[in-house]
JSON list of C-alpha atoms in Angstrom, two decimals:
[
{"chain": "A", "resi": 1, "resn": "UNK", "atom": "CA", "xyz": [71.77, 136.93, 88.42]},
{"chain": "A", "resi": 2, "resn": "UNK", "atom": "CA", "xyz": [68.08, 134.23, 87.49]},
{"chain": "A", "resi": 3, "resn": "UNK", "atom": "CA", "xyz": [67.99, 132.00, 90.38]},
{"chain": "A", "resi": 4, "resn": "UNK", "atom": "CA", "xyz": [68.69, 129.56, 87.60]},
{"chain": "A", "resi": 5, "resn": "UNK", "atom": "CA", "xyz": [72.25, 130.87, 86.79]},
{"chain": "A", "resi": 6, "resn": "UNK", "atom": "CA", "xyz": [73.25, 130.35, 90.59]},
{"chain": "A", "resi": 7, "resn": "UNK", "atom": "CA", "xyz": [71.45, 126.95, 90.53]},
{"chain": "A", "resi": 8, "resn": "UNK", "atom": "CA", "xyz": [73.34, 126.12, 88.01]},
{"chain": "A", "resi": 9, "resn": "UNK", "atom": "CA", "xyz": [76.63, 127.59, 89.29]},
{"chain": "A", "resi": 10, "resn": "UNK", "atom": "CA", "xyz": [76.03, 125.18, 92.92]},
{"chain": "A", "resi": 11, "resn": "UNK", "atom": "CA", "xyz": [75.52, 122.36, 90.92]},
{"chain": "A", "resi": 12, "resn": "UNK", "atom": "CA", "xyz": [79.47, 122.73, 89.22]},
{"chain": "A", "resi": 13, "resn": "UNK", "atom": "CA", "xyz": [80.59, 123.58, 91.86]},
{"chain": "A", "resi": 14, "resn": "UNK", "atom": "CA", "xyz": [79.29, 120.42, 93.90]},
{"chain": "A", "resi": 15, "resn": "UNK", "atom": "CA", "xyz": [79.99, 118.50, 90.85]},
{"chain": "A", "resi": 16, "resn": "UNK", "atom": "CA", "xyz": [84.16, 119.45, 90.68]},
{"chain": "A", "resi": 17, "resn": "UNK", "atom": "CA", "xyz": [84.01, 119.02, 94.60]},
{"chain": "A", "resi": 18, "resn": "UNK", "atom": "CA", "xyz": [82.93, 115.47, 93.83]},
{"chain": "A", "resi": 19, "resn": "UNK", "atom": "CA", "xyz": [85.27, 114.38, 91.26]},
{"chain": "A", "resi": 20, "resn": "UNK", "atom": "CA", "xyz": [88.07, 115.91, 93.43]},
{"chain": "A", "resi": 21, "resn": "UNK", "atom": "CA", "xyz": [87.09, 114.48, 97.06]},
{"chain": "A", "resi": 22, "resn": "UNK", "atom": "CA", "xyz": [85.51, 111.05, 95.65]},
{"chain": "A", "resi": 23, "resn": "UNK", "atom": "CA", "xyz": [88.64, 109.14, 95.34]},
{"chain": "A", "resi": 24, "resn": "UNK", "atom": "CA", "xyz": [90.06, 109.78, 98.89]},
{"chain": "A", "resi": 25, "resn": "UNK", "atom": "CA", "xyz": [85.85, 108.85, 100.13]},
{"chain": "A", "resi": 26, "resn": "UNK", "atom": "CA", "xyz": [85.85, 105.68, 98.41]},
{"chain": "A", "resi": 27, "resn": "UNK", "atom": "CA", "xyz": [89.36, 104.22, 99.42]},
{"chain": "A", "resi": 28, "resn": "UNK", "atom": "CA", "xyz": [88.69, 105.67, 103.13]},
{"chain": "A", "resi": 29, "resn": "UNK", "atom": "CA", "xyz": [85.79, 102.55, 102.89]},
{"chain": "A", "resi": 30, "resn": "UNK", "atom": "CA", "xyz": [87.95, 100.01, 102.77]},
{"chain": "A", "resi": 31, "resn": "UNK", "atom": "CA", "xyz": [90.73, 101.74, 105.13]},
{"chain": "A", "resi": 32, "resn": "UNK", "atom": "CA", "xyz": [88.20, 101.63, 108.02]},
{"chain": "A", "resi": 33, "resn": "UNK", "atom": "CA", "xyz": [88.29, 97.63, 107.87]},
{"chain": "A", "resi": 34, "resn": "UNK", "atom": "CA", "xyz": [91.92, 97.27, 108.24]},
{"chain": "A", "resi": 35, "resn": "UNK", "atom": "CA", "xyz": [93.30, 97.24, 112.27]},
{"chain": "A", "resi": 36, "resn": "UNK", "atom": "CA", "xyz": [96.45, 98.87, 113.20]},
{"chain": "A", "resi": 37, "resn": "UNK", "atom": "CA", "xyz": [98.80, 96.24, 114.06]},
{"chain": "A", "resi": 38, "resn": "UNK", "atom": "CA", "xyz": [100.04, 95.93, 117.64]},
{"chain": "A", "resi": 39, "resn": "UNK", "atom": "CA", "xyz": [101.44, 92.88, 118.15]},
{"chain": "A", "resi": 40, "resn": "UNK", "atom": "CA", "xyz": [103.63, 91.98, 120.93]},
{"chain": "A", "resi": 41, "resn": "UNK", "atom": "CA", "xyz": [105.22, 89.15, 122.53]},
{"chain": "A", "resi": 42, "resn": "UNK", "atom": "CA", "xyz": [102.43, 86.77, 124.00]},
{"chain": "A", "resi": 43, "resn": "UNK", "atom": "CA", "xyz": [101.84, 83.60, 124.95]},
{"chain": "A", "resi": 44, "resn": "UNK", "atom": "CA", "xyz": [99.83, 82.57, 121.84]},
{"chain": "A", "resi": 45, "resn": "UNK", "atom": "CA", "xyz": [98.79, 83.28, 118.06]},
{"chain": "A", "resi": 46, "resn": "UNK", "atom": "CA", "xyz": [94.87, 82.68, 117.64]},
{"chain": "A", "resi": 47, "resn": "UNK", "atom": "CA", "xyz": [95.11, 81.90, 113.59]},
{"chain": "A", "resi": 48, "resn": "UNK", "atom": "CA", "xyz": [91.42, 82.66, 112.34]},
{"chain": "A", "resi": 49, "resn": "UNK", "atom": "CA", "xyz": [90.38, 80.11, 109.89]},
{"chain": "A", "resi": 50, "resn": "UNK", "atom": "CA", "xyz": [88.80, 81.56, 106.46]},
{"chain": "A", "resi": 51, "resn": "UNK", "atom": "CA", "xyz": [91.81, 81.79, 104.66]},
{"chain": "A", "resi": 52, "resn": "UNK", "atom": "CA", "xyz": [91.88, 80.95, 101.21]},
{"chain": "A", "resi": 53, "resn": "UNK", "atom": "CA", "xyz": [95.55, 80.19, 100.34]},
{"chain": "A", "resi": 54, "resn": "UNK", "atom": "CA", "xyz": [96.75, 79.94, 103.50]},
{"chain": "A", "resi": 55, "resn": "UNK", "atom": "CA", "xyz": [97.79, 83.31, 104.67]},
{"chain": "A", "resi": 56, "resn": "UNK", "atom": "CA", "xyz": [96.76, 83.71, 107.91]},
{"chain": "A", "resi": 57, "resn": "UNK", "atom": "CA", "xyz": [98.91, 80.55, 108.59]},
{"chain": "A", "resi": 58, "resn": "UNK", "atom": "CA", "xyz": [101.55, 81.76, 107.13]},
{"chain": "A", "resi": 59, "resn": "UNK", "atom": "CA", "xyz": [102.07, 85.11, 109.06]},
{"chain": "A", "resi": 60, "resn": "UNK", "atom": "CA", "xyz": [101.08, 82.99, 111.65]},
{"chain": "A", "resi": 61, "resn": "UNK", "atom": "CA", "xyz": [104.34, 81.22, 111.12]},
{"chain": "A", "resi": 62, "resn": "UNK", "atom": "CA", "xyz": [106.51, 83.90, 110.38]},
{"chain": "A", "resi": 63, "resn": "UNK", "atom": "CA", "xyz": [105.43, 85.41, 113.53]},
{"chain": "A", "resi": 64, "resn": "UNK", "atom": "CA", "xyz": [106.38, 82.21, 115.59]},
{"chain": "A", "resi": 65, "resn": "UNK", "atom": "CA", "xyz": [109.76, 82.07, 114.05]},
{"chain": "A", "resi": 66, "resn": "UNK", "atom": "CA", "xyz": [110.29, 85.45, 115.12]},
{"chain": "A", "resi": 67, "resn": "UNK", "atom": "CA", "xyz": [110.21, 84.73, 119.04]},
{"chain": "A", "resi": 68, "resn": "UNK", "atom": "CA", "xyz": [106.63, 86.64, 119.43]},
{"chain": "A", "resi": 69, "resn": "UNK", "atom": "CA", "xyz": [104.95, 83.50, 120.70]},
{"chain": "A", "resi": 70, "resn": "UNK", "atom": "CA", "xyz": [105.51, 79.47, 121.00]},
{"chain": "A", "resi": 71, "resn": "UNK", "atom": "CA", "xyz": [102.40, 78.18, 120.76]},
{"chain": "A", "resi": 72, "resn": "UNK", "atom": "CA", "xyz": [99.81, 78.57, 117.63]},
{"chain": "A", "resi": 73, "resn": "UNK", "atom": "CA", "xyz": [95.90, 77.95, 118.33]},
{"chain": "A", "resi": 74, "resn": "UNK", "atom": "CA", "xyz": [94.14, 77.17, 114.83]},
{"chain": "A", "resi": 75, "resn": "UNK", "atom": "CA", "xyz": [90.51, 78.62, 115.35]},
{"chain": "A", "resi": 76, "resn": "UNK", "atom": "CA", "xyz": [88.21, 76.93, 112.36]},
{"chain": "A", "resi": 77, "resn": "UNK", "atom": "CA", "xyz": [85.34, 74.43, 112.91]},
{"chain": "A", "resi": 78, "resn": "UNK", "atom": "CA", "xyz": [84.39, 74.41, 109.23]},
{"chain": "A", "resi": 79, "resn": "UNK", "atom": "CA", "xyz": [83.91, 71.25, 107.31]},
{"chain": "A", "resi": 80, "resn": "UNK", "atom": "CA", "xyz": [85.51, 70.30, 104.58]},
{"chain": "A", "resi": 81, "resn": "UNK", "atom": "CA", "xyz": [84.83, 67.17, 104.02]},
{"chain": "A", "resi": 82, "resn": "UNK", "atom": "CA", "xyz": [83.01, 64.37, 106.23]},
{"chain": "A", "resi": 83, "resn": "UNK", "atom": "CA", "xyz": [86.06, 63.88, 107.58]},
{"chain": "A", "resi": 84, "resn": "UNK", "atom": "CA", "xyz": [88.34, 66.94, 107.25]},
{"chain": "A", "resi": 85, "resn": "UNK", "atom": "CA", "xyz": [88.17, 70.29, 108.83]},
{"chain": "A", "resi": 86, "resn": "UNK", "atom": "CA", "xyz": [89.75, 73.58, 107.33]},
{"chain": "A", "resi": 87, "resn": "UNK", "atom": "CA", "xyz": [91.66, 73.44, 110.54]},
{"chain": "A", "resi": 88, "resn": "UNK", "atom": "CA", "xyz": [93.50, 70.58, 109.38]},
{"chain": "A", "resi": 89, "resn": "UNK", "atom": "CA", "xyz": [94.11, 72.11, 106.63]},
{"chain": "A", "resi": 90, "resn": "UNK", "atom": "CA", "xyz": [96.01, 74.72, 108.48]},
{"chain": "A", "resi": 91, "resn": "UNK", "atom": "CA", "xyz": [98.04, 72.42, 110.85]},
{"chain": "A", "resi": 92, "resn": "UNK", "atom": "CA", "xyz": [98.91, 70.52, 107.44]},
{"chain": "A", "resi": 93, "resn": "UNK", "atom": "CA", "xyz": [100.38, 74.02, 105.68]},
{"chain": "A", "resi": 94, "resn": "UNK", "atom": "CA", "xyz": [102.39, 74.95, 109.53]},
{"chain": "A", "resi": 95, "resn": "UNK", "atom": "CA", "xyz": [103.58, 71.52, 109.85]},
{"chain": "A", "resi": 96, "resn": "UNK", "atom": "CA", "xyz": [105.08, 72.13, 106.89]},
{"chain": "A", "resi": 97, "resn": "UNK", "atom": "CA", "xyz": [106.41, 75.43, 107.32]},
{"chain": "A", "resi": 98, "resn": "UNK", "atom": "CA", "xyz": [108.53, 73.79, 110.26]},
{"chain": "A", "resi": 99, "resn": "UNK", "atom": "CA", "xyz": [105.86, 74.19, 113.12]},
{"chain": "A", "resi": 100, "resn": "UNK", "atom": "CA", "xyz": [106.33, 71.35, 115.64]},
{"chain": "A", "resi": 101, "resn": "UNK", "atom": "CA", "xyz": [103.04, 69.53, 116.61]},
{"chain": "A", "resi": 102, "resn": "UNK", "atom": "CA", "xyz": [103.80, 70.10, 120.48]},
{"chain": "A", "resi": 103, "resn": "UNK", "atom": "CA", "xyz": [103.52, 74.19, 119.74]},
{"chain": "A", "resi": 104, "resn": "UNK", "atom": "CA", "xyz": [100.47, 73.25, 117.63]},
{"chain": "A", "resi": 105, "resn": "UNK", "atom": "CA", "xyz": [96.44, 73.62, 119.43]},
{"chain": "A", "resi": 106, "resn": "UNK", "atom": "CA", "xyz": [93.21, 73.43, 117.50]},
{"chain": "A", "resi": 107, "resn": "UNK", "atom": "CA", "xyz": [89.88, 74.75, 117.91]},
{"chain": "A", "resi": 108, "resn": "UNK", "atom": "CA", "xyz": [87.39, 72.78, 115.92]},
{"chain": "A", "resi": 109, "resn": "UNK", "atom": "CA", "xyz": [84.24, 74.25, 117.34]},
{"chain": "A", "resi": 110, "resn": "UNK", "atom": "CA", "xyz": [83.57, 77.63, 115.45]},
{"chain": "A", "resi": 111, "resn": "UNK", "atom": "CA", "xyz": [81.72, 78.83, 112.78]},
{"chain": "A", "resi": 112, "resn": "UNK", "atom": "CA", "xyz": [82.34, 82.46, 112.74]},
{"chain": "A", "resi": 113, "resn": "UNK", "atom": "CA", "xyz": [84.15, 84.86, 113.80]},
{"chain": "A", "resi": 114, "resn": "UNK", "atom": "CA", "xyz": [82.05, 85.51, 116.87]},
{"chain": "A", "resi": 115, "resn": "UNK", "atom": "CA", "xyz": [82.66, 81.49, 117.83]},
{"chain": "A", "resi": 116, "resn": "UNK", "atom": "CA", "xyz": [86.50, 82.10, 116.65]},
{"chain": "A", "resi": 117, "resn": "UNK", "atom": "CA", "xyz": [86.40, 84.61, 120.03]},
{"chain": "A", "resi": 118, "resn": "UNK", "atom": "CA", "xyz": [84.05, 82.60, 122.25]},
{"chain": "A", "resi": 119, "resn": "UNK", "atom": "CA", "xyz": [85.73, 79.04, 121.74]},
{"chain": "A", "resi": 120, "resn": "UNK", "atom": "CA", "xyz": [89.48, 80.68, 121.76]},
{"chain": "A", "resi": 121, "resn": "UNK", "atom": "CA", "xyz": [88.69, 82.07, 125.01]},
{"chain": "A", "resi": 122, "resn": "UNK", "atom": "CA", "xyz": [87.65, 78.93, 126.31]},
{"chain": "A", "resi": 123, "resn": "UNK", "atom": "CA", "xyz": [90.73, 77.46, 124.91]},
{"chain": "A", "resi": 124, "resn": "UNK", "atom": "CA", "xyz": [93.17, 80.26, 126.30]},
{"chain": "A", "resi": 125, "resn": "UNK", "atom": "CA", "xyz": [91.51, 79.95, 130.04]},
{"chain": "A", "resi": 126, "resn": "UNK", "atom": "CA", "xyz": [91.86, 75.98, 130.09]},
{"chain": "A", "resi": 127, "resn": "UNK", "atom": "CA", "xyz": [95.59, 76.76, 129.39]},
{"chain": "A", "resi": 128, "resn": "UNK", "atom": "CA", "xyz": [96.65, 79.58, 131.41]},
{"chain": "A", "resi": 129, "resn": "UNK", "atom": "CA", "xyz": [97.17, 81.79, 128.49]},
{"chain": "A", "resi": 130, "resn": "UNK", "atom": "CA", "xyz": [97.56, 85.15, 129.33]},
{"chain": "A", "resi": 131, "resn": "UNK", "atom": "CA", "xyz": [97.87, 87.15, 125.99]},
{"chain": "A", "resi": 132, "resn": "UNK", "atom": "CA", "xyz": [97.64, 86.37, 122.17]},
{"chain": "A", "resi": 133, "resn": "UNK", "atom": "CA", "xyz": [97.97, 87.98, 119.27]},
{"chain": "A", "resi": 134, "resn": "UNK", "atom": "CA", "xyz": [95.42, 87.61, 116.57]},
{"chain": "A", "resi": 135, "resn": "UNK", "atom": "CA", "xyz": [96.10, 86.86, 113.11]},
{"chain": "A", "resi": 136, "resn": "UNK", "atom": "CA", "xyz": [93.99, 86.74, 110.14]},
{"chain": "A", "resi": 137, "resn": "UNK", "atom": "CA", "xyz": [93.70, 88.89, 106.90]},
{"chain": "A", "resi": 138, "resn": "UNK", "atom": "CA", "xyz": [94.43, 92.69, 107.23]},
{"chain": "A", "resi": 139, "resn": "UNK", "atom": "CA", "xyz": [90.43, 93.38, 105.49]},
{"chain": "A", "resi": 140, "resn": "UNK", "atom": "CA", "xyz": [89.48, 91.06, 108.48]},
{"chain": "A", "resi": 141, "resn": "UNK", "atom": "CA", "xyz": [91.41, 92.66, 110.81]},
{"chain": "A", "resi": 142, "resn": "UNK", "atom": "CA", "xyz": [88.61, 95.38, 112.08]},
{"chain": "A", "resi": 143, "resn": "UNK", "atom": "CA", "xyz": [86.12, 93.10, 112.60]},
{"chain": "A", "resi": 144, "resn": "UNK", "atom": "CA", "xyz": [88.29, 90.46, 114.19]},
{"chain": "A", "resi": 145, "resn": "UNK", "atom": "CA", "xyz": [89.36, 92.97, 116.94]},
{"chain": "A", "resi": 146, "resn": "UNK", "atom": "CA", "xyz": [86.02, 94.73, 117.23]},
{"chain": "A", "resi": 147, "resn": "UNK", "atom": "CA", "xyz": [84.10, 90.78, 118.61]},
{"chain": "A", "resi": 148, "resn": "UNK", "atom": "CA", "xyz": [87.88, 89.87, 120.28]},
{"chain": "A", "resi": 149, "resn": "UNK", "atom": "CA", "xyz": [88.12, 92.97, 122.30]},
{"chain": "A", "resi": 150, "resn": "UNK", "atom": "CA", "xyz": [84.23, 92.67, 123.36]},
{"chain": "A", "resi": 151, "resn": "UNK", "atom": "CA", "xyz": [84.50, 88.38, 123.84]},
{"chain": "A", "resi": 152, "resn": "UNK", "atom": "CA", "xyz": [87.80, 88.84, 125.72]},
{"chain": "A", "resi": 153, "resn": "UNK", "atom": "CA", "xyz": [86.62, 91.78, 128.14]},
{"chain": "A", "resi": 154, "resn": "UNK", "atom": "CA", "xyz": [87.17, 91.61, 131.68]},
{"chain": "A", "resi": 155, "resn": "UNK", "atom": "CA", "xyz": [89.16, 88.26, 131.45]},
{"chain": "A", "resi": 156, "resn": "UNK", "atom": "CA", "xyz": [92.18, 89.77, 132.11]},
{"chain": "A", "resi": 157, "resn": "UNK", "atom": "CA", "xyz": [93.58, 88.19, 129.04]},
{"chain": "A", "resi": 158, "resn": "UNK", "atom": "CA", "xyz": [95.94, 90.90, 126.84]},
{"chain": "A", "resi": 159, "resn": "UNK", "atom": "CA", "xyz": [95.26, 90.52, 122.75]},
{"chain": "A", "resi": 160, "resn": "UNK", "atom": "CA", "xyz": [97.34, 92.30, 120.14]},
{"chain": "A", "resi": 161, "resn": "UNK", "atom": "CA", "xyz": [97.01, 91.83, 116.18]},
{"chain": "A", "resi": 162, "resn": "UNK", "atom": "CA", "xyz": [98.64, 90.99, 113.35]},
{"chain": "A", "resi": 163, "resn": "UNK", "atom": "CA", "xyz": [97.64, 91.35, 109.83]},
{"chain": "A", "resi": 164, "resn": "UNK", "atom": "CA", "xyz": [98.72, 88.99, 106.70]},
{"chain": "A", "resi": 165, "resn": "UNK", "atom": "CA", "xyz": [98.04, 90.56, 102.80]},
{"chain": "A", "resi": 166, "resn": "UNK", "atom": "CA", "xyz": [95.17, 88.62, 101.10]},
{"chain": "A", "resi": 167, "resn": "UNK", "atom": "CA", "xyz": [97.36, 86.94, 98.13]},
{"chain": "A", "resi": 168, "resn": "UNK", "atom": "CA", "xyz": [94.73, 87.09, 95.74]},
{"chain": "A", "resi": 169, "resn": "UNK", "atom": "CA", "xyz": [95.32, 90.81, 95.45]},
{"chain": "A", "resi": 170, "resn": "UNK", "atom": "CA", "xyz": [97.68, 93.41, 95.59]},
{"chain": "A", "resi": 171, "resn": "UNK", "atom": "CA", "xyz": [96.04, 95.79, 97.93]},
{"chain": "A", "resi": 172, "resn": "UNK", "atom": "CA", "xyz": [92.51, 97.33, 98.56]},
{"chain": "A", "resi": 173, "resn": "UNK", "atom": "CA", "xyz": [93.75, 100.10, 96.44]},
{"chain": "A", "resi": 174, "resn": "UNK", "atom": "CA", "xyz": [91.51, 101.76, 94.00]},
{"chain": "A", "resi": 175, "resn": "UNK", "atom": "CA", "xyz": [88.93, 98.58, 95.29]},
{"chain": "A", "resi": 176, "resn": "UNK", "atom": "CA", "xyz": [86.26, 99.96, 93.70]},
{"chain": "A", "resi": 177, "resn": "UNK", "atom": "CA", "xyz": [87.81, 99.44, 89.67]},
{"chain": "A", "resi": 178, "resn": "UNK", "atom": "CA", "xyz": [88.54, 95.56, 90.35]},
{"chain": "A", "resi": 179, "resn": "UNK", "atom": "CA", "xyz": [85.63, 93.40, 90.91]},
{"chain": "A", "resi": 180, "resn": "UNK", "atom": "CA", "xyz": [87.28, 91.37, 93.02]},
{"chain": "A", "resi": 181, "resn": "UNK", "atom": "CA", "xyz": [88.73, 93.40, 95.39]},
{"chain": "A", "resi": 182, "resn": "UNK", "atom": "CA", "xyz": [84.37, 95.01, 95.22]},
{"chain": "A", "resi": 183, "resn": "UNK", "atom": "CA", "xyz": [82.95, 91.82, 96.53]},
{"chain": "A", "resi": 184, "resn": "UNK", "atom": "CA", "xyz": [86.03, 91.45, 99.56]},
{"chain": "A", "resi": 185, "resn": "UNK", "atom": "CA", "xyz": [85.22, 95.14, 100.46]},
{"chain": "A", "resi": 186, "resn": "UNK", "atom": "CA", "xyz": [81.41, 95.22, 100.47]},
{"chain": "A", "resi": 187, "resn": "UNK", "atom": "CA", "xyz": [80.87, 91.80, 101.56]},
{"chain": "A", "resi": 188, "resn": "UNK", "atom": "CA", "xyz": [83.13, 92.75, 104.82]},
{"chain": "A", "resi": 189, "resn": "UNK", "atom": "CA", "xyz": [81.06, 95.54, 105.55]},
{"chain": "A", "resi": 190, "resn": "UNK", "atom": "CA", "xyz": [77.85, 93.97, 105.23]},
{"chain": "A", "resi": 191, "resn": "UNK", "atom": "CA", "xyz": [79.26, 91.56, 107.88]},
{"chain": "A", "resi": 192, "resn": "UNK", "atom": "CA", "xyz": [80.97, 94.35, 110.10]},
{"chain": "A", "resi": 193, "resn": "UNK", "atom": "CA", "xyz": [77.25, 95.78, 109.84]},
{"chain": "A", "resi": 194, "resn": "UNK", "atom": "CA", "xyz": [75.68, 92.97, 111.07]},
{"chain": "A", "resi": 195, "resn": "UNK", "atom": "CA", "xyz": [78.09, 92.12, 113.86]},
{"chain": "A", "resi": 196, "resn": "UNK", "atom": "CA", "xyz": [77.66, 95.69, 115.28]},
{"chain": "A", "resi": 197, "resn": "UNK", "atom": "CA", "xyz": [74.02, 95.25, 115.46]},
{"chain": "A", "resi": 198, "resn": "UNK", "atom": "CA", "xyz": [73.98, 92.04, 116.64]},
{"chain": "A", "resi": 199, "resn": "UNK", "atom": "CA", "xyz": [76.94, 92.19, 119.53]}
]
């Protein structure tokens, strides 16, 4: 057999193996940025701003009416206006959901995620807050737990997680056919990336 033929013959071979494993490859992608949830009873909810129709706050809620904590922190130092934070925006949508303002905090001082972790922290210590779950949006989720866990070390302070479904799609299913669900999924990374490097 021409060292051609069995060229040839690698090539289909490698090419069926694609078709047939490239699927699974490409949805594992977006798998890797979603956290197992763990949450437990704790003393807190950190809600992560960043939401876009209110989501995070939300599960936030539904967690609180559940028994698994009785106070919320809103994390989110984002402006929205000269004189409105996203943060308000969030106490706004709980308040509304039944939330009383005495099991209500706010963080107003973070930008990212990273200052989500560092200003919580803060918050949590002043406070006496011994465990908290974090909530914010499943594709978030890995992230979010990768800068908590490393922020939070050694502070004897226990985190769990909680994930709430982005309501702009269905799933990260098949993520790379919608263009949407593209940008969510490779924008995430690019950040996960970074954050690795960086911290």
């Amino acid at each position: 057999m021409s060292k051609l033929k069995i060229f040839l013959g690698i090539l289909l071979i490698l090419i069926i193996i694609g078709f047939v494993v490239k699927n699974p490859l490409l949805q594992s992608v977006a798998d890797f940025l979603i956290a197992d949830e763990t949450a437990e009873k704790s003393d807190a909810l950190i809600v992560l701003g960043g939401e876009i129709k209110g989501e995070r706050t939300k599960r936030a809620v539904e967690l609180y009416n559940q028994g698994f904590a009785g106070t919320l922190i809103f994390s989110d130092g984002t402006d929205l206006s000269w004189r409105t934070k996203a943060v308000d925006e969030m106490i706004v949508l709980a308040s509304e959901l039944g939330i009383p303002d005495t099991a209500i905090k706010k963080e107003t001082d973070s930008r990212s995620t990273y200052e989500n972790a560092v200003y919580s922290k803060k918050l949590m210590l002043d406070n006496g807050f011994k465990s908290a779950i974090i909530v914010t949006t499943d594709w978030h989720s890995k992230r979010s737990k990768f800068i908590f866990d490393k922020v939070f070390a050694g502070s004897d302070i226990k985190l769990t997680y909680a994930n709430a479904p982005d309501d702009r799609i269905d799933s990260l299913r098949d993520w790379w056919q919608d263009s949407e669900k593209q940008q969510i999924v490779l924008t995430e990374w690019a950040k996960f990336i970074i954050y690795w490097l960086k911290y």
